[in-house]
CSV table of C-alpha atoms and ligand atoms in Angstrom, one decimal:
chain,number,residue,atom,x,y,z
A,1,MET,CA,-147.4,72.0,-55.3
A,2,LYS,CA,-151.0,71.1,-55.0
A,3,VAL,CA,-152.5,69.4,-52.0
A,4,ASP,CA,-156.1,68.6,-52.9
A,5,GLY,CA,-156.2,71.5,-55.2
A,6,LYS,CA,-154.7,74.1,-52.8
A,7,HIS,CA,-151.2,75.3,-53.6
A,8,PHE,CA,-148.4,74.8,-51.0
A,9,ARG,CA,-144.7,75.3,-50.7
A,10,SER,CA,-142.5,73.4,-48.2
A,11,ILE,CA,-141.2,76.6,-46.5
A,12,TRP,CA,-142.2,80.3,-46.5
A,13,ARG,CA,-141.8,83.6,-44.7
A,14,GLU,CA,-144.9,84.2,-42.6
A,15,ARG,CA,-147.1,87.2,-42.8
A,16,ASP,CA,-145.4,88.7,-39.8
A,17,GLY,CA,-142.5,89.3,-42.2
A,18,TRP,CA,-139.8,87.5,-40.1
A,19,SER,CA,-140.9,84.1,-38.7
A,20,VAL,CA,-140.7,81.1,-41.0
A,21,GLY,CA,-143.3,78.5,-41.7
A,22,ALA,CA,-142.5,75.0,-42.7
A,23,ILE,CA,-144.4,71.7,-43.2
A,24,ASP,CA,-143.3,69.3,-40.4
A,25,GLN,CA,-142.5,66.3,-42.6
A,26,ARG,CA,-142.0,64.0,-39.7
A,27,ARG,CA,-145.8,64.1,-39.1
A,28,LEU,CA,-146.8,63.2,-42.8
A,29,PRO,CA,-148.6,61.3,-44.1
A,30,HIS,CA,-151.0,61.0,-41.2
A,31,GLU,CA,-151.0,64.6,-40.0
A,32,PHE,CA,-150.4,67.9,-41.9
A,33,VAL,CA,-148.7,70.1,-39.3
A,34,VAL,CA,-147.1,73.5,-39.9
A,35,ALA,CA,-144.1,74.4,-37.7
A,36,ARG,CA,-143.1,78.0,-37.1
A,37,LEU,CA,-139.4,78.7,-36.9
A,38,THR,CA,-138.5,81.8,-34.9
A,39,SER,CA,-134.7,81.5,-34.3
A,40,CYS,CA,-131.5,80.3,-35.9
A,41,GLU,CA,-131.5,77.4,-33.5
A,42,ASP,CA,-135.0,76.4,-34.5
A,43,ALA,CA,-133.8,76.3,-38.1
A,44,ALA,CA,-130.8,74.2,-37.2
A,45,VAL,CA,-132.9,71.7,-35.2
A,46,ALA,CA,-135.5,71.5,-37.9
A,47,ILE,CA,-132.7,70.4,-40.4
A,48,ARG,CA,-130.9,68.1,-37.9
A,49,ASP,CA,-134.2,66.4,-36.8
A,50,MET,CA,-135.6,66.2,-40.4
A,51,LEU,CA,-138.6,68.4,-39.7
A,52,VAL,CA,-137.5,69.6,-43.1
A,53,ARG,CA,-135.3,67.5,-45.3
A,54,GLY,CA,-134.2,67.2,-48.9
A,55,ALA,CA,-131.0,68.9,-50.1
A,56,PRO,CA,-132.5,72.0,-51.7
A,57,LEU,CA,-135.0,72.5,-48.8
A,58,ILE,CA,-132.1,72.1,-46.3
A,59,GLY,CA,-130.4,75.0,-48.1
A,60,ALA,CA,-133.5,77.2,-48.2
A,61,THR,CA,-134.1,76.5,-44.5
A,62,ALA,CA,-130.5,77.4,-43.6
A,63,ALA,CA,-130.8,80.6,-45.6
A,64,TYR,CA,-133.9,81.6,-43.5
A,65,GLY,CA,-132.0,80.4,-40.4
A,66,MET,CA,-129.4,83.0,-41.2
A,67,ALA,CA,-132.1,85.7,-41.5
A,68,LEU,CA,-133.6,84.7,-38.2
A,69,ALA,CA,-130.1,84.9,-36.7
A,70,MET,CA,-129.5,88.4,-38.0
A,71,ARG,CA,-132.7,89.5,-36.1
A,72,GLU,CA,-131.0,88.2,-33.0
A,73,ASP,CA,-127.4,89.4,-33.5
A,74,ALA,CA,-126.3,91.1,-36.7
A,75,SER,CA,-122.8,91.6,-35.6
A,76,ASP,CA,-119.8,90.0,-37.3
A,77,ALA,CA,-119.6,87.6,-34.4
A,78,GLY,CA,-123.3,86.9,-34.7
A,79,LEU,CA,-122.9,86.1,-38.4
A,80,LYS,CA,-120.0,83.7,-37.7
A,81,ARG,CA,-122.0,82.0,-34.9
A,82,ALA,CA,-125.0,81.6,-37.1
A,83,TYR,CA,-122.9,80.0,-39.9
A,84,GLN,CA,-121.3,77.6,-37.4
A,85,THR,CA,-124.6,76.7,-35.8
A,86,LEU,CA,-126.2,75.8,-39.1
A,87,ILE,CA,-123.3,74.2,-41.0
A,88,VAL,CA,-123.2,71.2,-38.6
A,89,ALA,CA,-126.9,70.4,-38.8
A,90,ARG,CA,-126.4,67.6,-41.4
A,91,PRO,CA,-123.1,66.7,-43.2
A,92,THR,CA,-124.0,65.3,-46.6
A,93,ALA,CA,-126.2,67.6,-48.7
A,94,ILE,CA,-123.9,70.3,-50.2
A,95,ASN,CA,-126.8,72.6,-50.5
A,96,LEU,CA,-126.5,73.5,-46.8
A,97,LYS,CA,-123.0,74.9,-47.3
A,98,TRP,CA,-123.9,76.4,-50.6
A,99,ALA,CA,-126.8,78.4,-49.1
A,100,LEU,CA,-124.8,79.5,-46.1
A,101,ASP,CA,-121.9,80.6,-48.3
A,102,GLU,CA,-124.4,82.6,-50.4
A,103,MET,CA,-125.7,84.3,-47.3
A,104,ARG,CA,-122.3,85.0,-45.9
A,105,VAL,CA,-121.2,86.6,-49.2
A,106,ALA,CA,-124.3,88.7,-49.3
A,107,LEU,CA,-124.2,89.8,-45.6
A,108,ALA,CA,-120.5,90.3,-44.8
A,109,PRO,CA,-120.3,93.6,-46.6
A,110,VAL,CA,-123.6,95.0,-45.3
A,111,ASP,CA,-123.9,97.4,-42.4
A,112,PRO,CA,-125.0,95.3,-39.4
A,113,LEU,CA,-127.9,97.6,-38.9
A,114,GLU,CA,-129.2,96.6,-42.3
A,115,ARG,CA,-128.2,92.9,-42.3
A,116,ALA,CA,-131.5,91.5,-41.1
A,117,GLU,CA,-133.4,93.1,-44.0
A,118,ALA,CA,-130.7,92.0,-46.5
A,119,ALA,CA,-130.7,88.5,-45.1
A,120,TYR,CA,-134.4,88.0,-45.6
A,121,ALA,CA,-134.2,89.5,-49.1
A,122,ARG,CA,-131.4,87.0,-50.0
A,123,ALA,CA,-133.2,84.1,-48.4
A,124,ASP,CA,-136.3,84.9,-50.4
A,125,GLU,CA,-134.2,85.0,-53.6
A,126,ILE,CA,-132.7,81.6,-52.8
A,127,ALA,CA,-136.2,80.2,-52.3
A,128,GLU,CA,-137.5,81.7,-55.6
A,129,GLN,CA,-134.3,80.6,-57.4
A,130,ASP,CA,-135.0,77.0,-56.3
A,131,VAL,CA,-138.5,77.1,-57.7
A,132,GLU,CA,-137.2,78.5,-61.0
A,133,ILE,CA,-134.4,75.9,-61.2
A,134,ASN,CA,-136.9,73.1,-60.6
A,135,ARG,CA,-139.2,74.3,-63.3
A,136,GLY,CA,-136.2,74.1,-65.6
A,137,ILE,CA,-135.5,70.5,-64.5
A,138,ALA,CA,-139.2,69.8,-65.1
A,139,GLY,CA,-138.9,70.9,-68.7
A,140,ASN,CA,-135.6,69.1,-69.4
A,141,GLY,CA,-136.8,65.9,-67.8
A,142,LEU,CA,-140.1,66.0,-69.6
A,143,LYS,CA,-138.3,65.4,-72.9
A,144,LEU,CA,-137.1,62.1,-71.6
A,145,ILE,CA,-140.6,61.0,-70.7
A,146,GLU,CA,-142.0,62.3,-74.0
A,147,ALA,CA,-139.4,60.3,-75.9
A,148,ILE,CA,-140.5,57.1,-74.1
A,149,ALA,CA,-144.2,57.9,-74.5
A,150,SER,CA,-143.7,58.3,-78.3
A,151,LYS,CA,-142.3,54.8,-78.6
A,152,LYS,CA,-145.3,53.3,-76.8
A,153,PRO,CA,-148.3,55.3,-78.0
A,154,GLY,CA,-151.4,54.8,-75.9
A,155,GLU,CA,-149.5,52.9,-73.2
A,156,THR,CA,-148.4,54.1,-69.8
A,157,VAL,CA,-144.8,55.2,-69.1
A,158,ASN,CA,-143.7,53.5,-66.0
A,159,LEU,CA,-141.2,55.4,-63.8
A,160,LEU,CA,-139.4,54.4,-60.6
A,161,THR,CA,-138.1,56.8,-58.0
A,162,HIS,CA,-136.3,56.3,-54.6
A,163,CYS,CA,-136.8,58.3,-51.4
A,164,ASN,CA,-138.4,61.7,-51.8
A,165,ALA,CA,-137.0,64.1,-54.3
A,166,GLY,CA,-140.4,65.8,-54.5
A,167,TRP,CA,-141.7,69.2,-53.8
A,168,LEU,CA,-141.3,68.4,-50.2
A,169,ALA,CA,-137.6,68.1,-50.7
A,170,THR,CA,-137.4,71.5,-52.2
A,171,VAL,CA,-139.2,74.8,-52.0
A,172,ASP,CA,-141.5,73.7,-54.8
A,173,TRP,CA,-141.8,71.3,-57.8
A,174,GLY,CA,-139.2,68.9,-56.5
A,175,THR,CA,-136.3,67.6,-58.6
A,176,ALA,CA,-136.9,64.0,-59.6
A,177,THR,CA,-140.7,64.6,-59.4
A,178,ALA,CA,-140.6,67.9,-61.4
A,179,PRO,CA,-140.7,66.1,-64.8
A,180,ILE,CA,-143.3,63.8,-63.4
A,181,TYR,CA,-145.6,66.6,-62.4
A,182,LEU,CA,-145.2,68.3,-65.7
A,183,ALA,CA,-145.8,65.2,-67.7
A,184,HIS,CA,-148.9,64.5,-65.7
A,185,GLU,CA,-150.1,68.1,-66.2
A,186,ARG,CA,-149.4,67.7,-70.0
A,187,GLY,CA,-151.7,64.6,-70.0
A,188,ILE,CA,-149.0,62.0,-70.6
A,189,ARG,CA,-150.0,58.6,-69.2
A,190,ILE,CA,-147.5,57.9,-66.4
A,191,HIS,CA,-147.3,55.6,-63.4
A,192,VAL,CA,-144.7,55.9,-60.7
A,193,TRP,CA,-143.2,53.0,-58.7
A,194,VAL,CA,-142.4,54.5,-55.3
A,195,ASP,CA,-139.7,52.9,-53.3
A,196,GLU,CA,-140.8,53.0,-49.6
A,197,THR,CA,-137.1,53.8,-48.8
A,198,ARG,CA,-136.3,52.3,-45.4
A,199,PRO,CA,-135.6,53.3,-42.7
A,200,ARG,CA,-137.4,56.6,-42.7
A,201,ASN,CA,-139.7,55.7,-45.5
A,202,GLN,CA,-139.6,59.0,-47.3
A,203,GLY,CA,-141.0,57.3,-50.3
A,204,ALA,CA,-143.9,55.6,-48.6
A,205,SER,CA,-144.8,58.6,-46.4
A,206,LEU,CA,-143.8,61.6,-48.5
A,207,THR,CA,-143.6,60.7,-52.2
A,208,ALA,CA,-146.8,58.7,-52.1
A,209,TRP,CA,-148.5,61.5,-50.1
A,210,GLU,CA,-147.4,64.1,-52.7
A,211,LEU,CA,-148.3,62.0,-55.8
A,212,GLY,CA,-151.6,61.0,-54.3
A,213,HIS,CA,-152.7,64.5,-53.5
A,214,HIS,CA,-151.6,65.6,-56.9
A,215,GLY,CA,-153.5,62.8,-58.6
A,216,VAL,CA,-150.5,61.1,-60.1
A,217,PRO,CA,-150.9,57.3,-60.5
A,218,HIS,CA,-148.4,55.5,-58.3
A,219,THR,CA,-147.7,52.2,-56.5
A,220,VAL,CA,-145.6,52.0,-53.3
A,221,ILE,CA,-143.2,49.1,-53.3
A,222,PRO,CA,-140.7,47.6,-50.8
A,223,ASP,CA,-137.2,48.8,-51.6
A,224,ASN,CA,-136.1,45.3,-52.8
A,225,THR,CA,-138.8,45.1,-55.5
A,226,GLY,CA,-137.3,47.4,-58.1
A,227,GLY,CA,-134.8,44.9,-59.6
A,228,HIS,CA,-137.6,42.3,-60.2
A,229,LEU,CA,-139.8,45.0,-61.9
A,230,MET,CA,-136.9,46.0,-64.1
A,231,GLN,CA,-136.2,42.3,-65.1
A,232,HIS,CA,-139.8,42.1,-66.2
A,233,GLY,CA,-139.8,45.2,-68.3
A,234,MET,CA,-142.1,47.1,-65.9
A,235,VAL,CA,-139.8,50.2,-65.5
A,236,ASP,CA,-139.2,52.4,-68.5
A,237,LEU,CA,-137.2,55.1,-66.6
A,238,ALA,CA,-135.7,55.6,-63.2
A,239,ILE,CA,-135.4,59.2,-61.9
A,240,VAL,CA,-133.9,59.9,-58.4
A,241,GLY,CA,-132.7,63.1,-56.6
A,242,THR,CA,-129.3,63.7,-55.1
A,243,ASP,CA,-127.6,65.4,-52.2
A,244,ARG,CA,-124.3,66.0,-53.8
A,245,VAL,CA,-122.7,65.3,-57.2
A,246,ALA,CA,-118.9,65.1,-57.3
A,247,ALA,CA,-116.8,66.7,-60.1
A,248,ASN,CA,-116.4,63.2,-61.6
A,249,GLY,CA,-120.2,62.7,-61.9
A,250,ASP,CA,-120.5,60.3,-58.9
A,251,VAL,CA,-123.9,60.8,-57.3
A,252,CYS,CA,-124.6,60.8,-53.5
A,253,ASN,CA,-128.2,60.0,-52.7
A,254,LYS,CA,-130.4,58.2,-50.2
A,255,ILE,CA,-129.2,54.8,-49.1
A,256,GLY,CA,-130.3,52.1,-51.6
A,257,THR,CA,-129.9,54.3,-54.7
A,258,TYR,CA,-126.6,52.5,-55.7
A,259,LEU,CA,-128.4,49.1,-55.6
A,260,LYS,CA,-131.2,50.5,-57.8
A,261,ALA,CA,-128.7,51.9,-60.2
A,262,LEU,CA,-127.0,48.5,-60.4
A,263,ALA,CA,-130.3,46.8,-61.2
A,264,ALA,CA,-131.1,49.4,-63.8
A,265,HIS,CA,-127.7,49.0,-65.4
A,266,ASP,CA,-128.1,45.2,-65.5
A,267,ASN,CA,-131.5,45.5,-67.2
A,268,GLY,CA,-130.8,48.3,-69.6
A,269,VAL,CA,-133.2,50.7,-67.8
A,270,PRO,CA,-132.2,54.4,-68.2
A,271,PHE,CA,-131.2,55.8,-64.7
A,272,TYR,CA,-131.3,59.6,-64.4
A,273,VAL,CA,-130.5,61.9,-61.6
A,274,ALA,CA,-132.3,65.2,-61.3
A,275,LEU,CA,-130.4,68.0,-59.5
A,276,PRO,CA,-130.2,71.8,-59.2
A,277,SER,CA,-126.7,73.2,-59.9
A,278,PRO,CA,-126.1,74.1,-56.2
A,279,THR,CA,-125.9,70.3,-55.6
A,280,ILE,CA,-122.8,70.1,-57.7
A,281,ASP,CA,-119.6,70.0,-55.6
A,282,PHE,CA,-116.5,70.6,-57.7
A,283,SER,CA,-114.3,70.5,-54.6
A,284,VAL,CA,-115.0,66.7,-54.4
A,285,HIS,CA,-113.2,64.8,-57.2
A,286,ASP,CA,-114.1,61.2,-56.2
A,287,GLY,CA,-117.6,60.9,-54.8
A,288,ILE,CA,-117.2,57.4,-53.4
A,289,ARG,CA,-114.0,58.3,-51.6
A,290,ASP,CA,-114.7,61.9,-50.5
A,291,ILE,CA,-118.4,62.6,-49.8
A,292,PRO,CA,-119.2,62.4,-46.1
A,293,ILE,CA,-122.0,59.8,-45.5
A,294,GLU,CA,-124.3,60.8,-42.6
A,295,GLN,CA,-124.9,58.0,-40.0
A,296,ARG,CA,-128.1,58.6,-38.1
A,297,SER,CA,-129.6,57.1,-34.9
A,298,GLY,CA,-130.3,53.4,-34.9
A,299,VAL,CA,-133.8,54.2,-33.6
A,300,GLU,CA,-134.8,55.1,-37.2
A,301,VAL,CA,-134.1,51.4,-38.0
A,302,THR,CA,-135.4,49.7,-34.8
A,303,ASP,CA,-138.6,51.7,-34.5
A,304,MET,CA,-141.5,52.4,-36.8
A,305,THR,CA,-144.3,54.8,-36.3
A,306,GLY,CA,-147.7,54.3,-37.9
A,307,ARG,CA,-151.4,54.9,-37.3
A,308,THR,CA,-153.5,52.3,-35.5
A,309,ALA,CA,-157.0,51.3,-36.8
A,310,ASP,CA,-158.6,53.7,-34.4
A,311,GLY,CA,-156.4,56.6,-35.7
A,312,ARG,CA,-153.8,56.8,-33.0
A,313,LEU,CA,-150.1,57.3,-33.9
A,314,GLU,CA,-148.1,54.6,-32.3
A,315,THR,CA,-144.4,53.7,-32.4
A,316,VAL,CA,-143.3,50.1,-32.2
A,317,ARG,CA,-139.9,48.3,-32.0
A,318,ILE,CA,-139.2,45.9,-34.8
A,319,VAL,CA,-135.6,44.8,-33.9
A,320,PRO,CA,-134.7,42.6,-30.9
A,321,GLU,CA,-133.4,44.5,-27.9
A,322,GLY,CA,-129.6,44.3,-27.9
A,323,SER,CA,-129.2,43.8,-31.6
A,324,PRO,CA,-126.6,46.3,-32.9
A,325,VAL,CA,-127.8,48.6,-35.7
A,326,ALA,CA,-126.1,50.5,-38.5
A,327,ASN,CA,-127.9,53.4,-40.2
A,328,TYR,CA,-126.0,54.9,-43.1
A,329,ALA,CA,-128.3,57.6,-44.6
A,330,PHE,CA,-126.7,57.8,-48.0
A,331,ASP,CA,-124.6,55.9,-50.6
A,332,VAL,CA,-122.7,57.0,-53.7
A,333,THR,CA,-123.6,55.7,-57.2
A,334,PRO,CA,-120.6,55.8,-59.5
A,335,ALA,CA,-121.0,57.9,-62.6
A,336,ARG,CA,-120.7,54.8,-64.9
A,337,LEU,CA,-124.1,53.7,-63.7
A,338,VAL,CA,-125.8,57.1,-64.3
A,339,THR,CA,-127.4,57.6,-67.7
A,340,GLY,CA,-127.6,61.4,-67.4
A,341,LEU,CA,-128.0,64.3,-65.0
A,342,ILE,CA,-131.2,66.3,-65.5
A,343,THR,CA,-130.3,69.9,-64.6
A,344,GLU,CA,-131.9,73.4,-65.2
A,345,ARG,CA,-129.5,73.8,-68.1
A,346,GLY,CA,-130.1,70.5,-69.8
A,347,VAL,CA,-129.5,66.8,-69.5
A,348,LEU,CA,-125.8,66.3,-69.0
A,349,LYS,CA,-123.4,63.4,-69.2
A,350,PRO,CA,-122.2,62.5,-65.7
A,351,ASP,CA,-118.6,63.7,-66.1
A,352,ARG,CA,-116.5,66.7,-65.3
A,353,ALA,CA,-116.3,68.1,-68.8
A,354,ALA,CA,-120.1,68.3,-69.1
A,355,LEU,CA,-120.6,69.7,-65.6
A,356,ALA,CA,-117.8,72.3,-66.1
A,357,ALA,CA,-119.1,73.4,-69.5
A,358,ALA,CA,-122.7,73.8,-68.2
A,359,PHE,CA,-121.9,75.4,-64.8
A,360,PRO,CA,-118.5,77.2,-64.8
A,361,GLU,CA,-119.6,79.3,-61.9
A,362,ARG,CA,-119.7,76.2,-59.7
A,363,ILE,CA,-116.0,75.6,-60.4
A,364,ALA,CA,-115.3,79.2,-59.3
A,365,ALA,CA,-117.3,78.6,-56.1
A,366,ALA,CA,-115.3,75.5,-55.3
A,367,ALA,CA,-112.0,77.3,-55.8
A,368,GLU,CA,-113.0,80.0,-53.2
B,1,LIG,C1,-134.0,66.8,-53.9
B,1,LIG,S1,-132.9,66.3,-52.8
B,1,LIG,C2,-133.8,64.9,-52.1
B,1,LIG,C3,-132.8,63.9,-51.5
B,1,LIG,O1,-132.7,64.2,-50.1
B,1,LIG,C4,-133.1,63.0,-49.4
B,1,LIG,O2,-132.4,62.8,-48.2
B,1,LIG,P1,-133.0,63.2,-46.8
B,1,LIG,O3,-134.5,62.8,-46.9
B,1,LIG,O4,-132.2,62.4,-45.8
B,1,LIG,O5,-132.8,64.7,-46.7
B,1,LIG,C5,-132.8,61.9,-50.4
B,1,LIG,O6,-131.4,61.7,-50.5
B,1,LIG,C6,-133.4,62.6,-51.6
B,1,LIG,O7,-133.0,62.0,-52.9
């Protein structure tokens, strides 16, 4: 997507044909730093430490991690070792396993001497597929925004999003932000309430950065503000991303999403979830019970990093020494609180029948 008029993606194969470039999202919004991944281990660490993050981007990074691994050791043992190294990088986004399974299926039958070339080709395909899928999500989500705009001609459509499900969370376009960018480009008057999204502040540091550089009107708000705005008619539509959707339509997403969905339900605000089909996990039948919720270091809660007035980056502690901390990175929103799932094949009801009808291939994948 655009950064001050120049087009960027979140991850790419470098001109040398083998190393992988990625925006180091830990440095935004204060510094735009590009990292160069040159090994499978680099890719695994980049995912684990959230240099790259966001379910679809985690998948794309893992795919390139497998390609980097095949340069190192294209044997059957090397393929198995690469899968095992990458699969444990983070537990919740199903896109990681989806991408690794895609790569393993593509590479297992290939002569080891040809695996590296095949791996890069498949990783490139997965990256391009993500962009195409997100363009589809953009078009399907746009219809929802247009419908609201038609009911309030000449007024602004106010959207709310949580965390970052933007182009930085994917290869390009984003999922929740894809309809937002398309609406903006079509000249629809929109404004986005951006949840800061404690503790890592993906909204404040990533979504606000994205929207600002793309020229989309937005306002950063503390996480606890959304309910108040909804009570006062200041939110027309909530759109969030997701890291895994269970077969019953339950949605796993960044911590705090469930609370936002409750507020939306209580105030009659449509609550949509945007997702690419690889995020559907038919092997999970009850999201609240079965989706593994990542717990991350308490340092993400106790410390905050920001820029001082004289431009230095500084980290400060905001929690008393000795106070225990819990840092659940995701929660699960029950399907009953979800108005619809915006996918590349349309806007679906959050239930098994609709998901199975639209994406039968995902059922087959879960059965393997
Ligand atoms: C388009 S998936 C974005 C999804 O991923 C984020 O999690 P994290 O930043 O920890 O990778 C968050 O749940 C977003 O909604």
